[in-house]
CSV table of C-alpha atoms and ligand atoms in Angstrom, one decimal:
chain,number,residue,atom,x,y,z
A,1,MET,CA,-22.7,-12.5,-20.3
A,2,ASN,CA,-20.4,-15.6,-20.1
A,3,ILE,CA,-17.4,-15.5,-18.0
A,4,VAL,CA,-15.7,-18.2,-20.5
A,5,GLU,CA,-16.3,-15.3,-23.4
A,6,ILE,CA,-15.0,-12.7,-21.4
A,7,ILE,CA,-11.5,-14.8,-20.6
A,8,ASN,CA,-11.4,-15.5,-24.6
A,9,LYS,CA,-11.7,-12.0,-25.2
A,10,LYS,CA,-9.0,-11.0,-22.9
A,11,ARG,CA,-7.0,-14.0,-23.9
A,12,LEU,CA,-7.1,-12.2,-28.0
A,13,GLY,CA,-6.1,-8.8,-26.5
A,14,GLN,CA,-9.3,-7.2,-26.8
A,15,GLU,CA,-10.6,-4.5,-24.3
A,16,LEU,CA,-13.4,-5.5,-21.5
A,17,SER,CA,-16.1,-3.2,-20.6
A,18,HIS,CA,-16.7,-2.2,-17.5
A,19,GLU,CA,-19.9,-4.3,-17.5
A,20,GLU,CA,-17.6,-7.5,-18.4
A,21,LEU,CA,-15.1,-6.6,-15.9
A,22,ASP,CA,-18.1,-6.0,-13.2
A,23,PHE,CA,-19.3,-9.6,-14.4
A,24,ALA,CA,-16.2,-11.3,-13.7
A,25,PHE,CA,-14.6,-9.9,-11.0
A,26,ASN,CA,-17.9,-9.3,-8.6
A,27,GLY,CA,-18.9,-12.8,-9.8
A,28,TYR,CA,-15.7,-14.2,-8.4
A,29,LEU,CA,-16.5,-12.1,-4.9
A,30,LYS,CA,-20.0,-13.7,-5.0
A,31,GLY,CA,-18.7,-17.3,-6.1
A,32,THR,CA,-20.4,-17.7,-9.2
A,33,VAL,CA,-17.2,-17.3,-11.0
A,34,LYS,CA,-14.6,-20.1,-9.8
A,35,ASP,CA,-11.0,-20.1,-8.8
A,36,TYR,CA,-9.7,-21.6,-12.1
A,37,GLN,CA,-11.9,-19.3,-14.0
A,38,MET,CA,-10.6,-15.9,-12.1
A,39,SER,CA,-7.3,-17.2,-12.2
A,40,SER,CA,-7.4,-18.0,-16.1
A,41,LEU,CA,-8.7,-14.1,-16.9
A,42,LEU,CA,-5.8,-12.9,-14.3
A,43,MET,CA,-3.3,-14.5,-16.5
A,44,ALA,CA,-4.7,-13.5,-19.7
A,45,ILE,CA,-4.4,-9.9,-18.2
A,46,CYS,CA,-1.1,-10.8,-17.4
A,47,LEU,CA,-0.3,-11.5,-20.7
A,48,LYS,CA,-2.3,-9.3,-22.6
A,49,ASP,CA,-2.2,-6.3,-20.5
A,50,MET,CA,-5.3,-3.7,-19.9
A,51,THR,CA,-5.9,-0.4,-21.6
A,52,ASN,CA,-6.0,2.8,-19.3
A,53,LYS,CA,-10.2,2.7,-19.6
A,54,GLU,CA,-10.1,-0.9,-18.3
A,55,ILE,CA,-7.8,-0.2,-15.1
A,56,PHE,CA,-9.7,3.0,-14.5
A,57,ASP,CA,-13.1,0.8,-14.5
A,58,LEU,CA,-11.4,-1.9,-12.6
A,59,VAL,CA,-10.1,0.5,-9.8
A,60,ASP,CA,-14.3,1.9,-9.6
A,61,ILE,CA,-15.2,-2.2,-9.3
A,62,PHE,CA,-12.8,-2.9,-6.4
A,63,ILE,CA,-13.5,0.1,-4.8
A,64,LYS,CA,-17.2,-0.1,-4.7
A,65,SER,CA,-17.3,-3.6,-3.8
A,66,GLY,CA,-16.9,-2.2,-0.5
A,67,GLU,CA,-17.2,0.9,1.3
A,68,VAL,CA,-15.2,4.3,1.4
A,69,LEU,CA,-14.0,5.6,4.6
A,70,ASP,CA,-15.1,8.8,5.7
A,71,LEU,CA,-12.2,10.0,7.8
A,72,SER,CA,-13.4,13.4,8.0
A,73,SER,CA,-14.2,13.6,11.6
A,74,ILE,CA,-10.4,13.1,12.4
A,75,PRO,CA,-8.8,16.7,12.3
A,76,GLY,CA,-6.1,17.4,10.0
A,77,ILE,CA,-4.6,15.7,6.9
A,78,LYS,CA,-4.5,12.1,6.7
A,79,VAL,CA,-1.6,10.6,4.8
A,80,ASP,CA,-1.1,6.8,3.7
A,81,LYS,CA,2.0,5.0,2.3
A,82,HIS,CA,2.1,1.6,0.6
A,83,SER,CA,5.2,-0.2,-1.0
A,84,THR,CA,4.9,-2.4,-3.6
A,85,GLY,CA,6.7,-4.9,-2.1
A,86,GLY,CA,10.1,-6.1,-1.8
A,87,ILE,CA,12.5,-8.4,0.1
A,88,GLY,CA,12.8,-7.5,3.6
A,89,ASP,CA,10.9,-4.2,3.2
A,90,LYS,CA,9.6,-3.1,6.8
A,91,ILE,CA,9.6,0.3,6.2
A,92,THR,CA,5.9,0.7,6.7
A,93,LEU,CA,6.4,-0.5,10.5
A,94,ILE,CA,9.2,2.3,10.6
A,95,ILE,CA,7.7,5.0,9.0
A,96,GLY,CA,4.1,4.8,10.6
A,97,PRO,CA,5.0,5.5,14.2
A,98,ILE,CA,7.6,8.3,13.0
A,99,VAL,CA,5.2,10.0,10.8
A,100,ALA,CA,2.2,9.6,13.9
A,101,ALA,CA,4.7,11.0,16.3
A,102,CYS,CA,5.4,14.0,14.3
A,103,GLY,CA,1.6,14.7,14.5
A,104,VAL,CA,0.5,13.4,10.7
A,105,VAL,CA,-2.4,10.8,11.3
A,106,VAL,CA,-1.6,7.7,9.1
A,107,PRO,CA,-4.5,5.3,8.1
A,108,LYS,CA,-2.8,2.5,6.7
A,109,MET,CA,-4.5,-0.4,4.7
A,110,SER,CA,-2.1,-3.0,4.1
A,111,GLY,CA,-1.9,-6.4,2.3
A,112,ARG,CA,-0.4,-9.9,2.9
A,113,GLY,CA,2.6,-11.4,1.4
A,114,LEU,CA,2.7,-11.5,-2.4
A,115,GLY,CA,4.7,-13.9,-4.4
A,116,TYR,CA,8.2,-13.7,-2.8
A,117,THR,CA,7.7,-10.5,-1.1
A,118,GLY,CA,6.1,-9.9,2.5
A,119,GLY,CA,3.2,-8.1,3.5
A,120,THR,CA,3.0,-5.7,6.5
A,121,ILE,CA,-0.1,-7.7,7.7
A,122,ASP,CA,1.6,-11.0,8.0
A,123,LYS,CA,4.2,-9.6,9.7
A,124,LEU,CA,1.9,-7.7,12.3
A,125,GLU,CA,0.1,-11.0,13.0
A,126,SER,CA,3.8,-12.2,14.2
A,127,ILE,CA,2.9,-10.1,17.1
A,128,LYS,CA,0.2,-12.5,19.3
A,129,GLY,CA,-3.3,-10.7,19.8
A,130,PHE,CA,-2.6,-8.0,17.0
A,131,ASN,CA,-5.9,-7.3,15.5
A,132,THR,CA,-5.3,-6.7,11.5
A,133,SER,CA,-9.3,-6.9,10.9
A,134,LEU,CA,-10.4,-3.7,12.8
A,135,THR,CA,-14.1,-2.4,12.0
A,136,LYS,CA,-14.4,0.9,10.5
A,137,GLU,CA,-15.3,2.2,14.0
A,138,GLU,CA,-12.3,0.6,15.6
A,139,PHE,CA,-10.0,2.0,12.8
A,140,ILE,CA,-11.4,5.7,13.1
A,141,ALA,CA,-11.2,5.4,16.8
A,142,SER,CA,-7.5,4.1,16.7
A,143,LEU,CA,-6.4,7.0,14.4
A,144,LYS,CA,-8.0,9.4,16.9
A,145,THR,CA,-6.1,8.3,19.6
A,146,VAL,CA,-3.1,6.9,18.4
A,147,GLY,CA,-2.6,8.9,15.1
A,148,LEU,CA,-1.9,5.3,13.5
A,149,ALA,CA,-3.6,2.4,12.4
A,150,VAL,CA,-2.8,-0.5,10.2
A,151,THR,CA,-5.4,-2.7,8.9
A,152,GLY,CA,-6.2,-5.2,6.1
A,153,GLN,CA,-9.1,-5.8,3.8
A,154,THR,CA,-12.2,-6.5,5.9
A,155,ASN,CA,-15.4,-7.7,4.1
A,156,ASN,CA,-16.1,-4.2,4.2
A,157,LEU,CA,-13.1,-2.3,2.5
A,158,CYS,CA,-12.4,-3.4,-0.7
A,159,PRO,CA,-13.0,-6.8,-0.3
A,160,LEU,CA,-12.6,-7.9,-3.9
A,161,ASP,CA,-8.8,-6.7,-3.6
A,162,LYS,CA,-8.6,-9.6,-0.7
A,163,VAL,CA,-9.8,-12.3,-2.9
A,164,ILE,CA,-8.0,-11.4,-5.8
A,165,TYR,CA,-4.8,-10.3,-4.1
A,166,SER,CA,-4.7,-13.9,-2.3
A,167,LEU,CA,-5.3,-15.6,-5.8
A,168,ARG,CA,-2.6,-13.9,-7.6
A,169,ASP,CA,-0.1,-14.7,-4.8
A,170,VAL,CA,-0.3,-18.4,-5.6
A,171,THR,CA,-1.1,-18.5,-9.3
A,172,GLY,CA,1.9,-16.5,-10.8
A,173,THR,CA,-0.2,-13.6,-11.3
A,174,THR,CA,1.2,-10.9,-9.4
A,175,ALA,CA,3.9,-8.9,-11.8
A,176,SER,CA,1.0,-7.0,-13.6
A,177,ILE,CA,1.0,-3.5,-13.7
A,178,PRO,CA,-2.6,-3.2,-14.4
A,179,LEU,CA,-3.1,-5.3,-11.4
A,180,ILE,CA,-0.8,-4.2,-8.8
A,181,ALA,CA,-2.4,-0.4,-10.0
A,182,THR,CA,-5.6,-1.6,-9.4
A,183,SER,CA,-4.8,-3.5,-5.8
A,184,ILE,CA,-3.0,-0.4,-4.7
A,185,MET,CA,-5.2,2.5,-5.5
A,186,SER,CA,-8.3,0.7,-4.7
A,187,LYS,CA,-7.1,0.2,-1.3
A,188,LYS,CA,-5.6,3.6,-0.8
A,189,ILE,CA,-8.5,5.2,-2.3
A,190,ALA,CA,-11.3,3.1,0.0
A,191,GLY,CA,-9.0,4.1,3.4
A,192,GLY,CA,-9.7,7.3,3.2
A,193,ALA,CA,-6.5,9.4,3.3
A,194,ASP,CA,-6.3,12.7,1.7
A,195,LYS,CA,-2.5,12.2,0.4
A,196,ILE,CA,-0.8,9.0,-0.6
A,197,LEU,CA,2.7,8.1,-0.8
A,198,ILE,CA,3.7,5.0,-2.8
A,199,ASP,CA,7.2,3.4,-2.7
A,200,ILE,CA,7.6,1.6,-6.1
A,201,LYS,CA,10.1,-1.1,-5.6
A,202,CYS,CA,12.2,-2.1,-8.6
A,203,GLY,CA,14.7,-4.8,-9.0
A,204,ASN,CA,14.8,-8.4,-9.0
A,205,GLY,CA,13.5,-8.7,-5.4
A,206,ALA,CA,10.1,-6.9,-6.7
A,207,LEU,CA,7.4,-7.8,-8.2
A,208,ILE,CA,8.8,-5.1,-11.1
A,209,SER,CA,12.3,-5.4,-12.2
A,210,ASN,CA,12.3,-2.9,-15.3
A,211,LEU,CA,12.4,0.6,-14.7
A,212,GLU,CA,10.2,1.3,-17.6
A,213,GLU,CA,7.4,-0.7,-16.2
A,214,ALA,CA,8.2,1.0,-12.9
A,215,GLU,CA,7.5,4.4,-14.5
A,216,ARG,CA,4.3,3.3,-16.3
A,217,LEU,CA,3.1,2.1,-12.7
A,218,LYS,CA,4.0,5.4,-11.5
A,219,ASN,CA,2.1,7.7,-14.0
A,220,LEU,CA,-0.9,5.4,-13.7
A,221,MET,CA,-1.2,5.5,-10.1
A,222,GLU,CA,-0.6,9.1,-9.7
A,223,ALA,CA,-3.3,9.8,-12.3
A,224,ILE,CA,-5.7,7.4,-10.4
A,225,GLY,CA,-5.1,9.1,-7.4
A,226,GLU,CA,-5.6,12.5,-9.4
A,227,PHE,CA,-8.7,11.3,-10.4
A,228,TYR,CA,-10.1,10.5,-7.2
A,229,GLY,CA,-8.7,14.1,-5.6
A,230,LYS,CA,-6.2,12.7,-3.8
A,231,THR,CA,-2.4,13.7,-4.0
A,232,THR,CA,-0.6,10.8,-5.0
A,233,ILE,CA,3.6,10.7,-5.0
A,234,CYS,CA,5.5,7.6,-6.2
A,235,GLU,CA,9.0,7.0,-5.6
A,236,ILE,CA,10.8,4.7,-7.3
A,237,SER,CA,13.8,2.8,-5.4
A,238,ASP,CA,16.3,0.0,-5.6
A,239,MET,CA,15.2,-3.8,-5.0
A,240,ASN,CA,18.3,-5.7,-6.4
A,241,ILE,CA,19.4,-6.2,-2.9
A,242,PRO,CA,17.3,-7.1,0.5
A,243,LEU,CA,16.0,-4.0,2.4
A,244,GLY,CA,17.9,-4.0,5.8
A,245,SER,CA,19.3,-7.2,7.3
A,246,ASN,CA,16.1,-9.3,8.5
A,247,ILE,CA,13.8,-11.2,6.2
A,248,GLY,CA,10.8,-13.0,7.7
A,249,ASN,CA,8.0,-12.3,9.5
A,250,SER,CA,9.0,-11.7,13.2
A,251,LEU,CA,12.5,-11.1,12.3
A,252,GLU,CA,11.3,-8.0,10.6
A,253,VAL,CA,9.2,-6.6,13.2
A,254,ILE,CA,12.4,-6.9,15.4
A,255,GLU,CA,14.6,-5.1,12.7
A,256,ALA,CA,11.8,-2.3,12.6
A,257,MET,CA,12.0,-2.0,15.9
A,258,ASP,CA,15.7,-1.7,16.1
A,259,VAL,CA,15.8,1.2,13.6
A,260,LEU,CA,13.2,2.9,15.9
A,261,LYS,CA,15.3,2.6,18.8
A,262,GLY,CA,18.4,4.2,16.8
A,263,LYS,CA,19.9,1.5,14.4
A,264,GLN,CA,21.7,3.1,11.6
A,265,GLY,CA,22.3,2.2,8.0
A,266,LYS,CA,20.3,1.9,4.2
A,267,LEU,CA,17.1,1.2,5.9
A,268,THR,CA,17.1,4.0,8.1
A,269,ASP,CA,18.0,6.0,5.7
A,270,LEU,CA,15.0,5.5,3.4
A,271,ALA,CA,12.8,5.3,6.0
A,272,ILE,CA,13.8,9.1,7.0
A,273,LYS,CA,13.5,9.6,3.1
A,274,ILE,CA,9.9,8.7,3.1
A,275,SER,CA,9.0,9.8,6.5
A,276,VAL,CA,10.4,13.4,5.8
A,277,GLU,CA,8.2,13.1,2.3
A,278,MET,CA,4.9,12.2,4.2
A,279,VAL,CA,5.7,15.0,6.9
A,280,LYS,CA,6.4,17.5,4.0
A,281,ILE,CA,3.3,17.1,2.0
A,282,SER,CA,0.8,16.9,5.0
A,283,LYS,CA,1.8,19.8,6.7
A,284,ASN,CA,3.0,21.8,3.6
A,285,ILE,CA,6.7,22.7,5.1
A,286,SER,CA,10.0,22.5,3.5
A,287,ASP,CA,12.3,19.4,3.3
A,288,GLN,CA,14.7,20.9,6.3
A,289,GLU,CA,11.5,21.5,8.3
A,290,ALA,CA,10.3,18.2,7.8
A,291,LYS,CA,14.1,16.3,8.5
A,292,LYS,CA,13.9,18.0,11.5
A,293,GLU,CA,10.9,16.9,13.1
A,294,VAL,CA,11.6,13.5,11.9
A,295,LEU,CA,15.0,13.2,13.3
A,296,GLU,CA,14.0,14.4,16.5
A,297,VAL,CA,11.0,12.0,17.0
A,298,LEU,CA,13.4,9.2,16.1
A,299,ASN,CA,16.2,10.5,18.1
A,300,ASN,CA,14.4,11.2,21.7
A,301,GLY,CA,12.3,7.6,21.7
A,302,VAL,CA,9.0,9.3,20.6
A,303,ALA,CA,8.6,7.1,17.4
A,304,TYR,CA,9.6,4.0,19.2
A,305,LYS,CA,6.8,4.7,22.0
A,306,LYS,CA,4.3,5.4,19.2
A,307,PHE,CA,4.8,2.1,17.8
A,308,LEU,CA,4.3,0.1,21.4
A,309,ASP,CA,1.2,2.2,21.7
A,310,PHE,CA,0.2,1.4,18.0
A,311,VAL,CA,0.5,-2.2,18.7
A,312,LYS,CA,-1.0,-2.3,22.3
A,313,ASN,CA,-3.8,-0.4,20.9
A,314,GLN,CA,-4.4,-3.2,18.3
A,315,GLY,CA,-4.2,-5.7,20.7
A,316,GLY,CA,-0.7,-6.8,20.3
A,317,ASP,CA,1.7,-8.5,22.7
A,318,ILE,CA,4.9,-7.1,21.8
A,319,THR,CA,6.6,-9.4,24.6
A,320,SER,CA,5.4,-12.4,22.5
A,321,LEU,CA,7.5,-11.7,19.6
A,322,LYS,CA,9.6,-15.3,18.9
A,323,VAL,CA,12.1,-16.4,16.5
A,324,SER,CA,12.5,-19.6,16.0
A,325,ASN,CA,15.7,-21.5,17.9
A,326,ILE,CA,16.7,-23.9,15.3
A,327,THR,CA,19.3,-21.9,13.5
A,328,GLU,CA,22.2,-22.4,10.8
A,329,GLU,CA,25.1,-20.1,10.0
A,330,ILE,CA,26.0,-20.1,6.3
A,331,LYS,CA,30.2,-19.3,6.3
A,332,ALA,CA,32.0,-17.6,3.7
A,333,PRO,CA,33.6,-20.2,1.0
A,334,THR,CA,36.3,-17.4,0.3
A,335,SER,CA,37.7,-14.1,1.6
A,336,GLY,CA,36.8,-10.7,0.2
A,337,GLU,CA,34.3,-7.9,-0.3
A,338,VAL,CA,30.4,-8.9,-0.4
A,339,LYS,CA,29.5,-7.1,-3.8
A,340,ASN,CA,26.2,-8.2,-4.1
A,341,ILE,CA,23.2,-10.1,-2.4
A,342,ASN,CA,20.5,-11.6,-4.5
A,343,ALA,CA,17.2,-10.7,-3.2
A,344,LEU,CA,15.2,-12.6,-5.3
A,345,ASN,CA,17.3,-15.7,-4.2
A,346,ILE,CA,17.3,-14.8,-0.7
A,347,GLY,CA,13.2,-14.2,-0.7
A,348,LYS,CA,12.7,-17.8,-2.4
A,349,LEU,CA,14.8,-19.1,0.4
A,350,SER,CA,12.8,-17.3,3.1
A,351,CYS,CA,9.7,-18.3,1.5
A,352,SER,CA,10.4,-22.0,1.5
A,353,LEU,CA,11.6,-21.9,5.2
A,354,GLY,CA,7.8,-21.0,5.9
A,355,ALA,CA,7.7,-17.3,5.7
A,356,GLY,CA,5.5,-17.1,2.6
A,357,ARG,CA,2.8,-18.6,1.1
A,358,ILE,CA,3.0,-21.3,-2.0
A,359,ASN,CA,-0.7,-22.2,-1.7
A,360,LYS,CA,-3.4,-20.0,-0.5
A,361,GLU,CA,-4.2,-22.0,2.3
A,362,ASP,CA,-0.8,-21.9,3.7
A,363,LYS,CA,0.0,-21.0,6.9
A,364,ILE,CA,3.1,-19.0,7.3
A,365,ASP,CA,5.4,-19.7,10.3
A,366,TYR,CA,6.2,-16.4,11.8
A,367,GLU,CA,9.3,-17.4,13.5
A,368,VAL,CA,11.3,-18.6,10.6
A,369,GLY,CA,13.4,-16.2,8.2
A,370,ILE,CA,17.3,-15.1,7.4
A,371,VAL,CA,19.2,-12.6,9.3
A,372,LEU,CA,22.1,-11.2,6.6
A,373,ASN,CA,24.9,-11.0,9.2
A,374,LYS,CA,27.0,-9.5,6.2
A,375,LEU,CA,25.6,-6.6,3.8
A,376,VAL,CA,27.0,-5.3,0.6
A,377,GLY,CA,30.2,-3.4,1.1
A,378,ASP,CA,31.6,-5.5,4.0
A,379,LYS,CA,34.9,-7.3,4.3
A,380,VAL,CA,34.7,-10.9,5.0
A,381,ASN,CA,37.0,-13.8,5.6
A,382,LEU,CA,36.7,-17.6,4.7
A,383,GLY,CA,34.5,-19.0,7.3
A,384,ASP,CA,32.7,-15.9,8.8
A,385,THR,CA,28.7,-16.1,9.0
A,386,LEU,CA,27.4,-14.5,6.1
A,387,PHE,CA,23.8,-15.2,6.8
A,388,THR,CA,21.9,-17.2,9.5
A,389,LEU,CA,18.8,-19.4,8.7
A,390,TYR,CA,16.0,-19.5,11.2
A,391,LYS,CA,14.2,-22.8,10.8
A,392,LYS,CA,11.5,-24.9,11.6
A,393,ASP,CA,13.3,-28.3,11.8
A,394,ASN,CA,16.9,-29.4,11.8
A,395,GLN,CA,16.8,-30.4,8.0
A,396,LYS,CA,20.4,-29.3,6.4
A,397,LEU,CA,19.7,-27.4,3.4
A,398,ASP,CA,22.1,-27.8,0.6
A,399,LEU,CA,22.8,-24.3,-0.5
A,400,ASN,CA,24.7,-22.8,-3.4
A,401,ILE,CA,26.3,-19.6,-1.8
A,402,SER,CA,26.9,-18.1,-4.8
A,403,ASP,CA,23.2,-18.0,-5.5
A,404,TYR,CA,22.9,-15.7,-2.7
A,405,TYR,CA,26.2,-13.8,-2.3
A,406,GLU,CA,28.7,-12.2,-4.6
A,407,ILE,CA,32.4,-12.2,-2.7
A,408,ASN,CA,35.2,-11.0,-4.5
B,1,LIG,N1,0.8,-4.3,-2.9
B,1,LIG,C1,-0.5,-4.3,-3.1
B,1,LIG,O1,-1.1,-4.3,-2.4
B,1,LIG,N2,-1.0,-4.9,-4.4
B,1,LIG,C2,-0.3,-5.2,-5.2
B,1,LIG,O2,-0.8,-5.6,-6.3
B,1,LIG,C3,1.1,-5.2,-4.9
B,1,LIG,C4,1.6,-4.3,-3.9
């Protein structure tokens, strides 16, 4: 078998066999297939798509590239949640502690930022000392003591996703339904949870911008989950407007903590909705009963305490969280009402400030990002601060405000 022939076959839109996919992808993991060859194959997949057989084969190959966790020693139902990624999407940091505080075990295997969308692992690494590479033993021990653990793909768990994910991030090959489904479902199945909830973000600030594609992803992931005997529920939610007010790694952790301490708004509403679904499917209770439990742990501070326990347990020092002290306030050029905030452009801006990667080797600046001081529906007066940039230096940016905010 020859990698160039495999690339050519996909370029012509033909179906690859399990053997061919295995040769290419495991070859990449071993180093016999090079970065440029895998990039080319990934782009051919983006352009020519994959059949369901290819996707199921690729999920199998990804899962078998590492070990599958056996969480049966932990009592109760284990439920995992994943988002396809969006701008300002820090939901995992909120729902993990809420659901764990309700007594449901949350084993979470997360990714780094992808494209302009941030990743939970990068966000957690803005907390000094936070260990995102737990061993299997540490992962299980954390689940037993705290009920919540978040880890990235290690060499043992889905290593193929780890290497392909970081290559996709910098080769314009993120927005592919087969690649997203494979990446997410292989991680979820290797992570050992019994039930899986997936938040599919759809809009200009997400990997998927059209509803038809989001529906295809939903059906695919639910079918893959069912094949592996895991109840999988996919919800499709809007990502045309950034989620919450803060974009950037430390800033997002801070906002997640604010929600756990009682901040209200759309972000809180979505976190409650997803938490209710997770508690409901794990405990087999009604919507109302699940909501009562969720609101109770939010209101009595137990969910916030769970977040602090979770951070401490994974070695993080929450007092170390820092944002840049170099800020620039962007003012409203007119009075009116905020009609729209362009998630994609805000994501690009945050990335250009240093909160995301352009090249695989890039180091993220955890302290930079954007705070949206005005949200959709807010009234603004000429000269009010619309948003604040947290920057690494004093260089002034020449921004066209209408690329970010629509006011009238
Ligand atoms: N999240 C993942 O883990 N993988 C993707 O491909 C997209 C979002």
